Short mmCIF file of C-alpha atoms in Angstrom, two decimals:
data_model
loop_
_atom_site.label_atom_id
_atom_site.label_comp_id
_atom_site.label_asym_id
_atom_site.label_seq_id
_atom_site.Cartn_x
_atom_site.Cartn_y
_atom_site.Cartn_z
CA GLN A 1 5.33 -3.14 27.53
CA VAL A 2 6.88 -0.69 25.10
CA GLN A 3 5.93 -0.37 21.44
CA LEU A 4 7.47 1.59 18.61
CA VAL A 5 5.20 2.33 15.67
CA GLU A 6 6.65 3.73 12.45
CA SER A 7 4.79 5.49 9.67
CA GLY A 8 5.50 7.48 6.54
CA GLY A 9 7.17 5.03 4.20
CA GLY A 10 6.17 4.57 0.59
CA LEU A 11 7.14 4.98 -3.03
CA VAL A 12 8.81 8.20 -4.14
CA GLN A 13 10.61 9.31 -7.29
CA PRO A 14 14.32 10.12 -7.24
CA GLY A 15 14.83 13.63 -5.93
CA GLY A 16 11.65 13.47 -3.89
CA SER A 17 11.06 13.67 -0.15
CA LEU A 18 9.50 11.57 2.57
CA ARG A 19 9.06 12.04 6.28
CA LEU A 20 9.14 9.07 8.62
CA SER A 21 7.73 9.10 12.13
CA CYS A 22 8.19 6.73 15.03
CA ALA A 23 6.11 6.98 18.18
CA ALA A 24 7.01 5.16 21.37
CA SER A 25 4.25 4.15 23.74
CA GLY A 26 3.82 2.09 26.87
CA ASN A 27 5.39 2.09 30.30
CA ILE A 28 8.25 4.53 29.68
CA PHE A 29 10.42 6.18 32.29
CA SER A 30 12.64 8.06 29.86
CA ILE A 31 14.01 7.80 26.33
CA ASN A 32 17.71 8.19 25.77
CA ALA A 33 18.99 7.89 22.18
CA MET A 34 16.55 7.59 19.30
CA GLY A 35 17.54 6.71 15.78
CA TRP A 36 16.91 5.18 12.41
CA TYR A 37 18.55 2.18 10.79
CA ARG A 38 17.94 0.77 7.35
CA GLN A 39 18.38 -2.54 5.61
CA ALA A 40 18.49 -2.81 1.85
CA PRO A 41 17.88 -6.15 0.08
CA GLY A 42 20.89 -8.41 0.46
CA LYS A 43 22.69 -6.00 2.78
CA GLN A 44 23.27 -5.69 6.50
CA ARG A 45 21.30 -3.30 8.63
CA GLU A 46 23.14 0.01 8.96
CA LEU A 47 22.81 3.10 11.11
CA VAL A 48 21.37 6.06 9.22
CA THR A 49 21.16 8.64 11.97
CA ALA A 50 20.66 9.03 15.72
CA ILE A 51 19.80 11.77 18.18
CA THR A 52 20.54 11.91 21.90
CA SER A 53 18.17 13.12 24.58
CA GLY A 54 20.13 16.36 24.55
CA GLY A 55 19.66 16.84 20.83
CA SER A 56 23.11 15.87 19.55
CA THR A 57 22.94 14.14 16.19
CA ASN A 58 25.09 11.99 13.96
CA TYR A 59 24.56 10.86 10.38
CA ALA A 60 25.93 8.26 8.01
CA ASP A 61 28.11 9.91 5.38
CA SER A 62 25.75 8.71 2.66
CA VAL A 63 22.85 10.80 3.98
CA LYS A 64 24.59 13.91 5.33
CA GLY A 65 23.03 17.06 3.95
CA ARG A 66 19.94 15.21 2.74
CA PHE A 67 18.37 13.65 5.85
CA THR A 68 17.43 15.39 9.10
CA ILE A 69 16.52 13.69 12.36
CA SER A 70 14.48 15.39 15.05
CA ARG A 71 12.54 14.41 18.14
CA ASP A 72 9.55 15.59 20.12
CA ASN A 73 10.16 14.52 23.69
CA ALA A 74 6.65 15.45 24.81
CA ARG A 75 5.22 13.02 22.25
CA ASN A 76 7.97 10.38 22.57
CA THR A 77 8.35 10.63 18.82
CA VAL A 78 11.32 10.73 16.48
CA TYR A 79 11.16 11.95 12.89
CA LEU A 80 13.31 11.47 9.82
CA GLN A 81 12.99 14.04 7.06
CA MET A 82 14.47 12.60 3.88
CA ASN A 83 15.13 14.94 0.96
CA SER A 84 16.82 14.46 -2.41
CA LEU A 85 16.14 10.76 -2.23
CA LYS A 86 18.17 8.41 -4.39
CA PRO A 87 17.44 4.87 -5.58
CA GLU A 88 20.19 3.64 -3.24
CA ASP A 89 18.13 4.91 -0.30
CA THR A 90 15.63 2.14 -1.00
CA ALA A 91 15.40 -0.01 2.12
CA VAL A 92 13.31 -0.97 5.09
CA TYR A 93 13.79 1.73 7.69
CA TYR A 94 13.72 0.72 11.34
CA CYS A 95 13.22 2.96 14.33
CA HIS A 96 15.46 2.27 17.33
CA CYS A 97 15.15 3.70 20.83
CA ASP A 98 17.07 3.26 24.05
CA ILE A 99 14.29 3.35 26.65
CA ALA A 100 14.33 3.21 30.41
CA THR A 101 11.29 1.62 32.03
CA PRO A 102 9.94 1.52 35.56
CA PRO A 103 10.50 0.59 38.28
CA TRP A 104 14.31 0.67 38.21
CA GLY A 105 14.95 2.75 35.10
CA ASP A 106 16.93 0.01 33.39
CA ALA A 107 17.48 0.91 29.73
CA MET A 108 16.91 -1.50 26.88
CA ASP A 109 16.96 -1.39 23.10
CA TYR A 110 13.59 -1.35 21.37
CA TRP A 111 12.93 -1.68 17.64
CA GLY A 112 10.04 -0.88 15.38
CA LYS A 113 8.80 -3.37 12.79
CA GLY A 114 10.10 -1.30 9.92
CA THR A 115 8.65 0.76 7.12
CA LEU A 116 9.55 0.31 3.45
CA VAL A 117 10.94 3.23 1.49
CA THR A 118 11.22 2.69 -2.26
CA VAL A 119 12.89 5.29 -4.45
CA SER A 120 12.16 4.60 -8.08
CA SER A 121 10.96 6.27 -11.23
#
């Protein structure tokens, strides 16, 4: 059984910063891509950013230059540093990982339960 646990959400003023963390635990063979999605009220879930096992990253245009994704492979953890936050960044942020599990190493998508980020004065 694999679990993803997110932390770090909360209320922040416009222009402020937050750091999200997502730790994967359980019977893990390897973790391929890790990433963050978000879903604002009344909108579809969208990809914010992702990072491969080799460290290659991609970002949504709306967050480029403000958000930074990183990962600690030893801790099976992915981070999202969010700077210069805007009210339109308000959403539930979901961690997503592509994880291979024993015994055959088959990879599956796993999701966290989400953490709320509210940007408001």
